[in-house]
Coordinates of C-alpha atoms in Angstrom, one line a residue:
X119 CA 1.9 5.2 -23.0
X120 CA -1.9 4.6 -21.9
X121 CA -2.3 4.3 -26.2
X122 CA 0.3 2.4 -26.8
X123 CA -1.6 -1.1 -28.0
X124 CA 2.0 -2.8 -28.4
X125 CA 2.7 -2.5 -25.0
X126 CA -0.7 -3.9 -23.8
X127 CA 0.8 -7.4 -25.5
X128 CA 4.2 -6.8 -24.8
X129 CA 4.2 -6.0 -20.8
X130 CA 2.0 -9.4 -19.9
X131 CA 4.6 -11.3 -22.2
X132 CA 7.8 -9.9 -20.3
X133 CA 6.0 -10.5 -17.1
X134 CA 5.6 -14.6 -18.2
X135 CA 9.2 -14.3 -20.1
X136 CA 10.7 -13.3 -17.2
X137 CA 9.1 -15.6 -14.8
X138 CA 10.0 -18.1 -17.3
X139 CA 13.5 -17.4 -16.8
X140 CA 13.8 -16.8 -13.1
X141 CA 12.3 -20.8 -12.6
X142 CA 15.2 -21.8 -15.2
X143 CA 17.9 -20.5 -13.0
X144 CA 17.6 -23.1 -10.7
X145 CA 18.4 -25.8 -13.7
X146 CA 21.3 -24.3 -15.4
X147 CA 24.4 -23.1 -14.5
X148 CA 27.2 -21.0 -16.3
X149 CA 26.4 -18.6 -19.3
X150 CA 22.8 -20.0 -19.7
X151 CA 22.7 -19.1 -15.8
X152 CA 23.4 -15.6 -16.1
X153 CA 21.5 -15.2 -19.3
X154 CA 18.5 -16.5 -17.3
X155 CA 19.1 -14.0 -14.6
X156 CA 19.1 -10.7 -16.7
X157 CA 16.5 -11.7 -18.7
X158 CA 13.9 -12.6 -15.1
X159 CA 15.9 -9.3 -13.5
X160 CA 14.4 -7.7 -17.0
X161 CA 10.7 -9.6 -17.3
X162 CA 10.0 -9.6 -13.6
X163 CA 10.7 -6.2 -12.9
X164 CA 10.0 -4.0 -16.5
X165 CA 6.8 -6.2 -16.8
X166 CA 5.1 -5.8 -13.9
X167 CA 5.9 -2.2 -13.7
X168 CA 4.4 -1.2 -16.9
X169 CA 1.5 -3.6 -16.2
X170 CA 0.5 -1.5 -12.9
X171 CA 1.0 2.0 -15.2
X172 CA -1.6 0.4 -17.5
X173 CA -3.7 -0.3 -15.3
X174 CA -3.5 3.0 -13.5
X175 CA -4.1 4.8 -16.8
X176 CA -7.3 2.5 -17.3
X177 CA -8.6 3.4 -13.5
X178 CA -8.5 6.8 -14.6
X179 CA -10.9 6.8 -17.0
X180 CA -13.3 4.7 -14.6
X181 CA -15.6 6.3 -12.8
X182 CA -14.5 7.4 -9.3
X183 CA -16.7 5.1 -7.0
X184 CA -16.2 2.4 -9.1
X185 CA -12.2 3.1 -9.0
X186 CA -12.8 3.0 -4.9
X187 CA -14.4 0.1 -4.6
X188 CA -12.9 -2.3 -7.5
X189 CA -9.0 -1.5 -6.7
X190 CA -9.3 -2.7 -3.0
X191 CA -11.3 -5.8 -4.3
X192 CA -8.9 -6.6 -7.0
X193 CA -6.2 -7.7 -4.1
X194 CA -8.3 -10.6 -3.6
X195 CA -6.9 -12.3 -6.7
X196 CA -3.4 -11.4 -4.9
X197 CA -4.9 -13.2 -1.6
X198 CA -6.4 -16.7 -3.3
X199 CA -3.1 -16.9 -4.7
X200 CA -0.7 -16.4 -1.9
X201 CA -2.8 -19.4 -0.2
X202 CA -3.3 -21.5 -3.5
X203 CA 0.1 -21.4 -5.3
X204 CA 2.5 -22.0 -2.6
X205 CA 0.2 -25.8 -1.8
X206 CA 0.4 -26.6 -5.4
X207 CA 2.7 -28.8 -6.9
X208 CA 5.9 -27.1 -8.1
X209 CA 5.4 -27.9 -11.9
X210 CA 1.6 -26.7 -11.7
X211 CA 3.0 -23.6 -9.1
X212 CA 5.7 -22.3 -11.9
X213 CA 3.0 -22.2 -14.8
X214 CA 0.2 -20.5 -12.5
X215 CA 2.4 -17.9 -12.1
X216 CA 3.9 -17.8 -15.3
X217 CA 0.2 -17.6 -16.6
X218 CA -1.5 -15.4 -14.5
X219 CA 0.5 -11.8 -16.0
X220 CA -1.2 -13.3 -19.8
X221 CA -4.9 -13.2 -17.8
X222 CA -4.4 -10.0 -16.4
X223 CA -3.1 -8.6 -19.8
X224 CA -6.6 -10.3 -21.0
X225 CA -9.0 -8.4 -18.6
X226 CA -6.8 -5.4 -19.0
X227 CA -7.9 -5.2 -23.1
X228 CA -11.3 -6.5 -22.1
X229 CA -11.9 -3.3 -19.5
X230 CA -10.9 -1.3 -22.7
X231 CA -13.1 -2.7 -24.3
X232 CA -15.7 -2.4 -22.2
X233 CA -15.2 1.1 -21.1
X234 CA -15.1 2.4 -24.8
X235 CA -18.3 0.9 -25.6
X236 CA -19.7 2.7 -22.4
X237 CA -20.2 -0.4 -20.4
X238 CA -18.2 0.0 -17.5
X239 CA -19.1 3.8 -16.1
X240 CA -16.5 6.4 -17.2
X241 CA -15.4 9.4 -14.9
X242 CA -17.0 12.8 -16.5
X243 CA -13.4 14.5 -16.2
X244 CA -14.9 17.5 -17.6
X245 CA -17.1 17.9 -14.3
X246 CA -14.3 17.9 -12.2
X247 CA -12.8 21.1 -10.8
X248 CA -9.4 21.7 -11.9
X249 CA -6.6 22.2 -9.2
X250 CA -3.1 23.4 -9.6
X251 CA -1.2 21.3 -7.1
X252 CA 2.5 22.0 -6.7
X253 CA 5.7 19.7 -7.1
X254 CA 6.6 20.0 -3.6
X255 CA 3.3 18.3 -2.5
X256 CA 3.8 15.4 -5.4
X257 CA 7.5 15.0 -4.0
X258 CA 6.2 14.8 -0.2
X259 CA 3.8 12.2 -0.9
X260 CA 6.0 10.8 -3.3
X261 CA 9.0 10.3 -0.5
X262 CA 6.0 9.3 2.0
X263 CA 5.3 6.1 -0.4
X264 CA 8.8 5.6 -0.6
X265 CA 9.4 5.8 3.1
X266 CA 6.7 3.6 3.9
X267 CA 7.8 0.6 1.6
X268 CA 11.0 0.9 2.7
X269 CA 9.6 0.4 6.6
X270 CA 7.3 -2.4 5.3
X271 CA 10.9 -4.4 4.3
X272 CA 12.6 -3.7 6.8
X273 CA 10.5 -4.5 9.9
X274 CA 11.0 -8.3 9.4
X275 CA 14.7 -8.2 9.4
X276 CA 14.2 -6.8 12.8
X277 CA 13.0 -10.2 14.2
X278 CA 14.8 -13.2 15.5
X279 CA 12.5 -15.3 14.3
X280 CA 12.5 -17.3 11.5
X281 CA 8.7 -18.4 10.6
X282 CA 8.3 -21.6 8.8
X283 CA 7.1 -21.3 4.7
X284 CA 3.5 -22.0 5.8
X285 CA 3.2 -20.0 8.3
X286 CA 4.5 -16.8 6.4
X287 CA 1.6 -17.9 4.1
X288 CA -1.0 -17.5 6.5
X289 CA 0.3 -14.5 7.9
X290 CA 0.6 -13.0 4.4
X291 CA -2.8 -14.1 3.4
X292 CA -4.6 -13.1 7.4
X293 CA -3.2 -9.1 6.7
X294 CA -4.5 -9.2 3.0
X295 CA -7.8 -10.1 4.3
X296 CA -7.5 -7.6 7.0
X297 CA -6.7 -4.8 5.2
X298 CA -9.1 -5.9 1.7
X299 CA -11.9 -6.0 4.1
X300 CA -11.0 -2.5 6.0
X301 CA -10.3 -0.7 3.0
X302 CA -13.4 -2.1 1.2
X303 CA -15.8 -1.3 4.8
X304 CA -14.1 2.5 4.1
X305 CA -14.9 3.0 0.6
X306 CA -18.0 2.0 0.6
X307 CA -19.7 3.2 3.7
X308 CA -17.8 6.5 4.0
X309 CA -18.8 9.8 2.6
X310 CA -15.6 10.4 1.6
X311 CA -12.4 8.6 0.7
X312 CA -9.5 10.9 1.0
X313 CA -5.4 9.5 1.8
X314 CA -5.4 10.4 5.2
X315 CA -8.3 8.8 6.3
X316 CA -6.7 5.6 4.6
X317 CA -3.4 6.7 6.1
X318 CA -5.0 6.8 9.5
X319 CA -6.0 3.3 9.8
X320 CA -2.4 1.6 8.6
X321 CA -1.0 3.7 11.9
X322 CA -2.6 1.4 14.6
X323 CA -1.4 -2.0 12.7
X324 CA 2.1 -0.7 11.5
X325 CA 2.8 0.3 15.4
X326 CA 1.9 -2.6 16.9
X327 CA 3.7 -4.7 14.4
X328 CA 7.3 -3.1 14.9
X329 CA 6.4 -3.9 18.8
X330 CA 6.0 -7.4 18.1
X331 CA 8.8 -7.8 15.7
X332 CA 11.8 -7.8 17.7
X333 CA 10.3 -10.6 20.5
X334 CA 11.9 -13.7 20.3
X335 CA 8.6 -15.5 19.8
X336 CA 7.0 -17.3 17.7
X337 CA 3.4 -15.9 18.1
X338 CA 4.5 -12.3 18.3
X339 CA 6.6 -13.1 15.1
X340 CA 3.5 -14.7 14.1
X341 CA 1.2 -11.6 14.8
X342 CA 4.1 -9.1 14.0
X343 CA 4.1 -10.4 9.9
X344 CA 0.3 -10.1 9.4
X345 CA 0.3 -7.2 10.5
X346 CA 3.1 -5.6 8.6
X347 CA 1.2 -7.7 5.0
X348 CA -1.8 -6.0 6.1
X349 CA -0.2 -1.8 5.8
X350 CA 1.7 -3.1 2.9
X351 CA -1.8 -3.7 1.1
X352 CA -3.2 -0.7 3.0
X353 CA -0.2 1.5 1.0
X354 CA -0.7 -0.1 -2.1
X355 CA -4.4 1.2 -2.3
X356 CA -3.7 4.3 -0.9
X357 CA -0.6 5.2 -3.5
X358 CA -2.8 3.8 -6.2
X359 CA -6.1 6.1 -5.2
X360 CA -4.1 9.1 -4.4
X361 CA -1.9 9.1 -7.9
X362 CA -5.2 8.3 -10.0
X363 CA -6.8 11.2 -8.6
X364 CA -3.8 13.6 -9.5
X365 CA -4.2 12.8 -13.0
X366 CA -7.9 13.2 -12.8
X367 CA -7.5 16.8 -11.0
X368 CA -4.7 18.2 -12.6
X369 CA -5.2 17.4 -16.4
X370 CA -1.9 15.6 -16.4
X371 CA -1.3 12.3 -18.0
X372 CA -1.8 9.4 -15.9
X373 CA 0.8 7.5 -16.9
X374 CA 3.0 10.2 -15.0
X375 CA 1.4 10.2 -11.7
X376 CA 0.7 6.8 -11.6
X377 CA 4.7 6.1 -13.2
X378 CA 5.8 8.4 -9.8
X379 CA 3.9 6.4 -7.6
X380 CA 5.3 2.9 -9.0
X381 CA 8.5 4.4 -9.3
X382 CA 8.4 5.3 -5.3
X383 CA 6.9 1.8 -4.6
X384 CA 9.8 -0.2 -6.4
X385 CA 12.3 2.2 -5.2
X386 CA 11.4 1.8 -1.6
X387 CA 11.0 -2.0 -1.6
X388 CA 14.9 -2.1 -2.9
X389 CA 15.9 0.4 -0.4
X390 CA 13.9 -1.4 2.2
X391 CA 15.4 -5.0 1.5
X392 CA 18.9 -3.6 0.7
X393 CA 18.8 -1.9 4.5
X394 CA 17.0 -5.2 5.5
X395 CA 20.0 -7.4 4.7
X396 CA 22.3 -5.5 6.8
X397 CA 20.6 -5.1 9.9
X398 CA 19.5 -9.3 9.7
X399 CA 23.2 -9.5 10.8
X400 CA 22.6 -7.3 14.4
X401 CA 19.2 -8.8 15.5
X402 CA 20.8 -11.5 17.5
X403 CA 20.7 -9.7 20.2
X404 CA 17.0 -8.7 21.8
X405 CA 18.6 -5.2 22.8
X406 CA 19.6 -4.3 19.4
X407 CA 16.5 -5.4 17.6
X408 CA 14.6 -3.1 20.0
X409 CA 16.8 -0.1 19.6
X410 CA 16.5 -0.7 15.6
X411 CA 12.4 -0.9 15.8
X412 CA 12.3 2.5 18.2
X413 CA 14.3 3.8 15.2
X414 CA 11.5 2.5 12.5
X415 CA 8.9 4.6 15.0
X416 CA 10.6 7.5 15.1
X417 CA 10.9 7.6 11.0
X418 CA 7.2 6.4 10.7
X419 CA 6.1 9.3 12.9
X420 CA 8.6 11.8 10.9
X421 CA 7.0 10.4 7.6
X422 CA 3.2 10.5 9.0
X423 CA 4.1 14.7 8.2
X424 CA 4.5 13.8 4.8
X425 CA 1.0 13.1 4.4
X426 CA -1.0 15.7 3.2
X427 CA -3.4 17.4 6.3
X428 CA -6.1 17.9 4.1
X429 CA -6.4 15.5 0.5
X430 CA -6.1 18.3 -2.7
X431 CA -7.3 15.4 -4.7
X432 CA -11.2 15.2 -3.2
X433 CA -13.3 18.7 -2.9
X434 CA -14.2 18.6 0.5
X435 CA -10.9 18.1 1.7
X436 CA -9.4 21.5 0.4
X437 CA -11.9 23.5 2.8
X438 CA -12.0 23.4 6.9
X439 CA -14.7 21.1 8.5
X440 CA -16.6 24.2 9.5
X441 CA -16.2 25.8 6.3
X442 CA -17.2 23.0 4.2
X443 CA -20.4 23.3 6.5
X444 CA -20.7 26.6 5.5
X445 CA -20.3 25.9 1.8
X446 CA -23.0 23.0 2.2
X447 CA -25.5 24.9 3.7
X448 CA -24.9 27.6 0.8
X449 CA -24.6 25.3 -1.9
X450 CA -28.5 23.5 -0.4
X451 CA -29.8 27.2 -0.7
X452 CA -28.6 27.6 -3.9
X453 CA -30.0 24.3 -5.3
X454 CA -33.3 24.6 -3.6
X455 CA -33.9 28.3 -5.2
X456 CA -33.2 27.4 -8.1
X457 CA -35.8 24.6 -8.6
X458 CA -38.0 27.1 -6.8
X459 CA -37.1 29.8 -9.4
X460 CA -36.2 27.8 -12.8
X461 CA -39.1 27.4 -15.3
X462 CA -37.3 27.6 -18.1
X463 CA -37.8 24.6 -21.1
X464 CA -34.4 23.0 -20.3
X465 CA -36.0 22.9 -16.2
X466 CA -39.4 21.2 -17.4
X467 CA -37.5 18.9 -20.0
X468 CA -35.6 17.8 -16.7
X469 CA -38.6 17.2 -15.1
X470 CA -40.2 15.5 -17.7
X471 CA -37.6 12.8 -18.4
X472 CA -37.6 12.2 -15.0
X473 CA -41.3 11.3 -15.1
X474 CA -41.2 9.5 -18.1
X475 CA -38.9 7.0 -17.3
X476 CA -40.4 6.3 -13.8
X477 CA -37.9 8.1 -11.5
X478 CA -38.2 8.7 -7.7
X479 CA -38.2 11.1 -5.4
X480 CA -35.2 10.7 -4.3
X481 CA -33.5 9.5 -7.9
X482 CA -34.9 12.5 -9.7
X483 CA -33.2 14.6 -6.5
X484 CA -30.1 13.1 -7.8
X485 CA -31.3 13.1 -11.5
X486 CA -31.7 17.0 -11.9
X487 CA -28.1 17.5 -10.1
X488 CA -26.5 15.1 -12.6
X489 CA -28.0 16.9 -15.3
X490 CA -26.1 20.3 -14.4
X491 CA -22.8 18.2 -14.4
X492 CA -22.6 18.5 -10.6
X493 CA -20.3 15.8 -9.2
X494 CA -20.8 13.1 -6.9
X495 CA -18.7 14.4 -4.2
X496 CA -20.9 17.8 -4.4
X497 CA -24.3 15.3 -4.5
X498 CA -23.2 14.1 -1.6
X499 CA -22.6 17.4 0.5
X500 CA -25.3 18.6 -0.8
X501 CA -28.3 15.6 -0.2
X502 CA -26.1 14.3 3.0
X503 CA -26.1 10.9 2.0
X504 CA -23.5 8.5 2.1
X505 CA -20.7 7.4 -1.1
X506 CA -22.6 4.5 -1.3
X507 CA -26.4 5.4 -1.4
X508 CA -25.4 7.9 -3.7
X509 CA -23.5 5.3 -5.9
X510 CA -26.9 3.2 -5.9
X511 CA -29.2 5.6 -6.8
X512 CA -27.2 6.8 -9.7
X513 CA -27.0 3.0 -11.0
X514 CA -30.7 2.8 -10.3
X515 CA -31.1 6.2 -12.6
X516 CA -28.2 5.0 -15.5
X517 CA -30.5 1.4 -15.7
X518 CA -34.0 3.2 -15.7
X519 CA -32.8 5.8 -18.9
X520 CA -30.9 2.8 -20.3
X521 CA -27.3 4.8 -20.0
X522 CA -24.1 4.3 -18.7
X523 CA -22.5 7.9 -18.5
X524 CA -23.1 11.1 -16.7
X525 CA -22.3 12.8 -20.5
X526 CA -25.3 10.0 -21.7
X527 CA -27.4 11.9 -19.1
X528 CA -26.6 15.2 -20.0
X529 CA -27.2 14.5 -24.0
X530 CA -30.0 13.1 -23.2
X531 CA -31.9 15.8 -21.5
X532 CA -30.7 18.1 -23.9
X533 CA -31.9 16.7 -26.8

């Protein structure tokens, strides 16, 4: 599907065709009526779909601390415009939107583009461990995704409070922000970026907003919606990160994992507003809203065992804390005797290249680990230094040798 170059043109132009459509419903009426409804029901929901499979597909190929910092980042286009569009005038509102699936489908060829020609990092695949994860893990996390969106639609049908449209904006906009900024602090500064660590931190939020929900006021309302906007953005990077890591660990195509974690997404936000509808009717009273948000606990804490204990898709997740200690302290010995005992040509050409092209200490640390294909993940065990100052140094490295590419790395010294 990733290859597909038809599809790259024809999923942005559904997306506009069908937003196209859904603004003429509200001018026409009989057969051109329902024509405009299948064809939106058809743009709005095949287009974006296959736009967020393409993009998936196109993560995969990026390298991995580029994926983990860019995909919580991207949601700030999804921010500006929940504040922009909806203060716009209607005319100039309908053609943003209509507009913006035909920019995407622009930056989506240009990233092609780019990562073909070796200018946006690419993920050395090959240096990554393959691991042989089975379908009833895939189907827990896949029912956790669905689960959760299905909780995210729900919870506001729980309150008895109607918020006006600008205030649903804020609200929307204030948890985007909060999560962007949480899930950007994490990736960056953490040493490693695994689902349940990004599952942990949607727990606090998601509780307190299904407290908040059923009070009949407007500040707890208020409260209540950002914080339900903010774990909705929170599992959209986690599903996202988790999925593209699948395909990158298991040699399967990315267009399946990343298809199974849409496909959980959409399905849980019908199933969510479906059961939304009918429990909007048995919220008038303050008792029953409260009995209906202990019930959204309980089934949050049931789906929190969903969630993988220890993340298959990152190294140091598959061992116990004290074991990976063990395998870090083994794997410094290791690397340490061999630059104590290797002397060979392929060693001193290391050594050399590093030298010539006005490497650090520290760089040319990192530089010789590159150069046996370690992974970053391992570079960082093994140096104890944080996703971040690894990321750093290995730009530092890519710029001096004038390379973008582990593989560029690896040619290069082996020339």
């Amino acid at each position: 599907m990733a290859k597909a170059r038809s599809l790259h043109i024809a999923a942005p132009l559904l997306c506009t065709l069908g937003t196209a459509a859904l603004i003429g419903c509200g001018y026409t009426g009989g057969w051109l009526h329902f024509l405009c409804t299948v064809i939106a029901g058809i743009g709005t929901g095949c287009g974006p779909a296959f736009l967020v499979v393409l993009w998936g597909c196109l993560f995969a190929r990026v390298e991995a601390s580029v994926t983990e910092t860019v995909l919580p980042a991207s949601f700030v286009a999804t921010l500006l415009c929940a504040l922009v569009v909806p203060n716009t005038p209607p005319a100039l509102a309908g053609l943003t939107v209509a507009l913006l699936p035909l920019a995407s489908g622009l930056l989506l060829a240009l990233s092609r583009q780019a990562l073909d020609r070796g200018q946006i990092a690419s993920e050395n695949v090959a240096s990554i461990g393959r691991l042989s994860i089975g379908p009833l893990a895939v189907a827990r996390m896949v029912l956790a995704v669905f689960v959760l969106y299905s909780l995210g639609c729900v919870v506001p049908a729980e309150s008895p409070i109607t918020l006006a449209a600008t205030a649903e904006t804020y609200a929307t906009a204030l948890g985007m922000l909060f999560a962007i900024t949480l899930s950007i602090g994490i990736t960056l500064f953490a040493r490693h970026v695994d689902v349940t660590s990004l599952y942990r931190w949607i727990t606090i939020p998601f509780v307190v907003g299904v407290i908040l929900a059923p009070l009949a006021d407007n500040d707890a309302a208020f409260l209540a919606r950002v914080l339900m906007n903010a774990v909705f953005t929170g599992v959209e990077i986690i599903t996202m990160l988790y999925f593209i890591r699948l395909s990158q660990r298991t040699g399967r195509s990315a267009t399946y994992y990343v298809g199974l974690g849409a496909g959980a997404a959409y399905g849980g936000v019908l199933a969510g507003y479906l059961l939304g509808d009918g429990l909007q009717q048995s919220v008038q009273a303050a008792a029953q809203g409260a009995y209906g948000c202990l019930m959204l606990l309980g089934i949050f804490v049931l789906t929190s065992l969903l969630i993988p204990r220890r993340d298959a898709t990152v190294d140091e997740e598959v061992l116990a804390p004290e074991e990976r200690e063990t395998q870090a302290e083994r794997d410094t010995t290791t690397v340490a005797a061999s630059y104590a005992n290797e002397v060979d040509a392929l060693i001193a050409r290391r050594k050399q290249v590093a030298a010539s092209h006005g490497l650090s200490a520290r760089e040319t640390e990192i530089f010789l680990l590159l150069a046996q294909g370690r992974s970053r993940p391992y570079i960082r065990d093994t140096l104890f230094l944080s996703k971040n100052t690894v990321a750093t140094h290995i730009r530092h490295i890519y710029e001096k040798l004038g390379i973008h590419s582990q593989q560029e790395l690896i040619d290069l010294v082996e020339e």
